[in-house]
CSV table of C-alpha atoms in Angstrom, one decimal:
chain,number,residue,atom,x,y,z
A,1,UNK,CA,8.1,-15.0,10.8
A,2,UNK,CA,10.8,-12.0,10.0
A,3,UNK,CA,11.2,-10.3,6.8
A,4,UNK,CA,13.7,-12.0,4.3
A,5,UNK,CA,16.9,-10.3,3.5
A,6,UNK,CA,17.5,-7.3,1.2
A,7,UNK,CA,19.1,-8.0,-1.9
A,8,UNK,CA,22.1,-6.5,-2.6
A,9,UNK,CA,22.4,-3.2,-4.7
A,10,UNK,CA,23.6,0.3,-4.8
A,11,UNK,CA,20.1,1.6,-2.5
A,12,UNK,CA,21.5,2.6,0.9
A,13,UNK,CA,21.0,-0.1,3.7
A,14,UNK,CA,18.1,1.5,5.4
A,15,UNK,CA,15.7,1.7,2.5
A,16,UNK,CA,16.5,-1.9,1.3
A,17,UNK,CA,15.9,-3.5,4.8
A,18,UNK,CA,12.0,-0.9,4.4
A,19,UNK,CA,11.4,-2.0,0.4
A,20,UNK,CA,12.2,-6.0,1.6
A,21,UNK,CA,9.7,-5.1,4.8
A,22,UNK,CA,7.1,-3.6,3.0
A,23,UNK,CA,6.8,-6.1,0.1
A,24,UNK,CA,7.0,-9.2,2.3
A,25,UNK,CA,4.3,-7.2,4.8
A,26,UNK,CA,2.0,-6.4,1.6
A,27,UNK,CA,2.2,-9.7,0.4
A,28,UNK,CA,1.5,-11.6,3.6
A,29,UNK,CA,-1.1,-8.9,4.1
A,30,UNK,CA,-2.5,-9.3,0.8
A,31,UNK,CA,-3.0,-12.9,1.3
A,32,UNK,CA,-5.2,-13.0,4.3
A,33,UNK,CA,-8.9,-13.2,4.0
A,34,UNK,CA,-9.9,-12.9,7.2
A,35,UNK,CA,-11.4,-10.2,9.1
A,36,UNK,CA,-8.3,-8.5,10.5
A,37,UNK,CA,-7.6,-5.0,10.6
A,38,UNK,CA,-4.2,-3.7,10.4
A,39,UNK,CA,-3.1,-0.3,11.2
A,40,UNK,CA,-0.8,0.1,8.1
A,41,UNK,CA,-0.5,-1.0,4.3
A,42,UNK,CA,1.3,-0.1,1.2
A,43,UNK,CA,1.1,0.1,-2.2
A,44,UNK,CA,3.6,0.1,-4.6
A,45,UNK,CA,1.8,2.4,-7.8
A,46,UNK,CA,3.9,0.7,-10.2
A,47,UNK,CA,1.6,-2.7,-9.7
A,48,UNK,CA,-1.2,-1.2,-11.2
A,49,UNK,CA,-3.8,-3.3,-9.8
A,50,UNK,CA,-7.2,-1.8,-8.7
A,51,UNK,CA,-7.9,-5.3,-7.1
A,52,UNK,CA,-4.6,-5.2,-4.8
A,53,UNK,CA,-5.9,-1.7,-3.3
A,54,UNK,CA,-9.7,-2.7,-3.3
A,55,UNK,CA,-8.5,-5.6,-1.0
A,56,UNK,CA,-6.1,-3.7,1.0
A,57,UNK,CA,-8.9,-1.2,1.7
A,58,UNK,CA,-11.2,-4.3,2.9
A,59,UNK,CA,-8.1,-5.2,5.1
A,60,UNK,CA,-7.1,-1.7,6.4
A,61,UNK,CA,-9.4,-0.7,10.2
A,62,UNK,CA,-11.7,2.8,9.8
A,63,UNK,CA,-8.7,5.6,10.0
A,64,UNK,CA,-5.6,3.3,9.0
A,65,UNK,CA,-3.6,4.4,6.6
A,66,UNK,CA,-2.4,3.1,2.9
A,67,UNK,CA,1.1,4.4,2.0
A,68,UNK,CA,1.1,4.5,-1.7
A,69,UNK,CA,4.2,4.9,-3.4
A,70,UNK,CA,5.6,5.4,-7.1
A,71,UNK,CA,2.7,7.3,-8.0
A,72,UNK,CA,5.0,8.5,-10.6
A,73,UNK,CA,5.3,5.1,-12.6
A,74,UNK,CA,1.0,5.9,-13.4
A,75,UNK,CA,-1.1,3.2,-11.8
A,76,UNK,CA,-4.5,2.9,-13.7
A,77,UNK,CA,-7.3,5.0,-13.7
A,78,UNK,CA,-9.3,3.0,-11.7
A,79,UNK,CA,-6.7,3.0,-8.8
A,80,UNK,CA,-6.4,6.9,-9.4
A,81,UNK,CA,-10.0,7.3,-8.9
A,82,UNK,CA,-10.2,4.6,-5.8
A,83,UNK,CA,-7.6,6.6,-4.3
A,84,UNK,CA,-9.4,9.9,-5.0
A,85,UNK,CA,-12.8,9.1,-3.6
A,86,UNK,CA,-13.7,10.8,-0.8
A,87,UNK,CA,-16.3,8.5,0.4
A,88,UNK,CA,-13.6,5.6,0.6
A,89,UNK,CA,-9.9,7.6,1.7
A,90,UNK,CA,-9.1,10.8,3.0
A,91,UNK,CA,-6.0,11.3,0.7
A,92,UNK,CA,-2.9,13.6,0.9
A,93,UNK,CA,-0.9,13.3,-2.0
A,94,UNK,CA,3.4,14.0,-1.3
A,95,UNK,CA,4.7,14.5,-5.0
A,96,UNK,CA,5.2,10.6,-6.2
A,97,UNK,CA,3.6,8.6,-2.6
A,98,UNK,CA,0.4,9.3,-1.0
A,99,UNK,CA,-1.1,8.7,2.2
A,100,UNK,CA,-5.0,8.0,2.6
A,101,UNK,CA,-6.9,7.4,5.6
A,102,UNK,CA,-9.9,4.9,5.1
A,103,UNK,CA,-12.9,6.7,6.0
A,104,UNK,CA,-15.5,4.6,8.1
C-alpha cells in the first residue's frame, strides 16, 4: 500500500510528499495491535494525546526512535512528562521536534 498524494499548497514538494508519509505511516502504525516493532514513529505535538504516544511507545522495538514534532503548538503535560522520563526515552530535544530513543 503507498502513501496517498500530498495536497496541494504553498509547502515545498519535498516536505508535503514527508508530512503525507508520516501521517499515513502514523496512522497505519497507530492502528495495529499486534506485536510488531518498528524502527521509526512520529508524533505530531499538536495532537496532544498522551494515549497516541503511550501506544506508539508499546509499538516502537528497545532503541527505535519517536520523531516528535511541533513541540511548539504545547502538547499536554502528560505527553511532556512521558517524553521526559528517563526510565521510558532517552530524549534530545532540537528547538520545536524531539527525538527519543525507547529505553529497554
Amino acid at each position: 500500500m503507498s502513501a496517498p498524494p500530498p495536497a496541494a499548497s504553498s509547502t515545498p514538494p519535498v516536505t508535503r510528499c514527508l508530512e503525507a508519509w508520516f501521517t499515513w505511516h502514523v496512522t497505519r502504525t497507530a492502528g495495529r495491535t499486534t506485536g510488531c516493532a518498528y524502527d521509526l514513529a512520529f508524533f505530531d505535538g499538536f495532537t496532544r494525546t498522551h494515549e497516541v504516544v503511550r501506544h506508539l511507545h508499546v509499538l516502537l522495538r528497545p532503541g527505535g526512535t519517536l520523531l516528535v514534532g511541533n513541540l511548539i503548538l504545547g502538547p499536554d503535560r502528560a505527553v511532556t512528562d512521558d517524553l521526559t522520563d528517563p526510565a521510558r526515552w532517552r530524549t534530545c530535544p532540537l528547538g520545536e521536534t524531539a527525538l527519543c530513543v525507547k529505553r529497554g
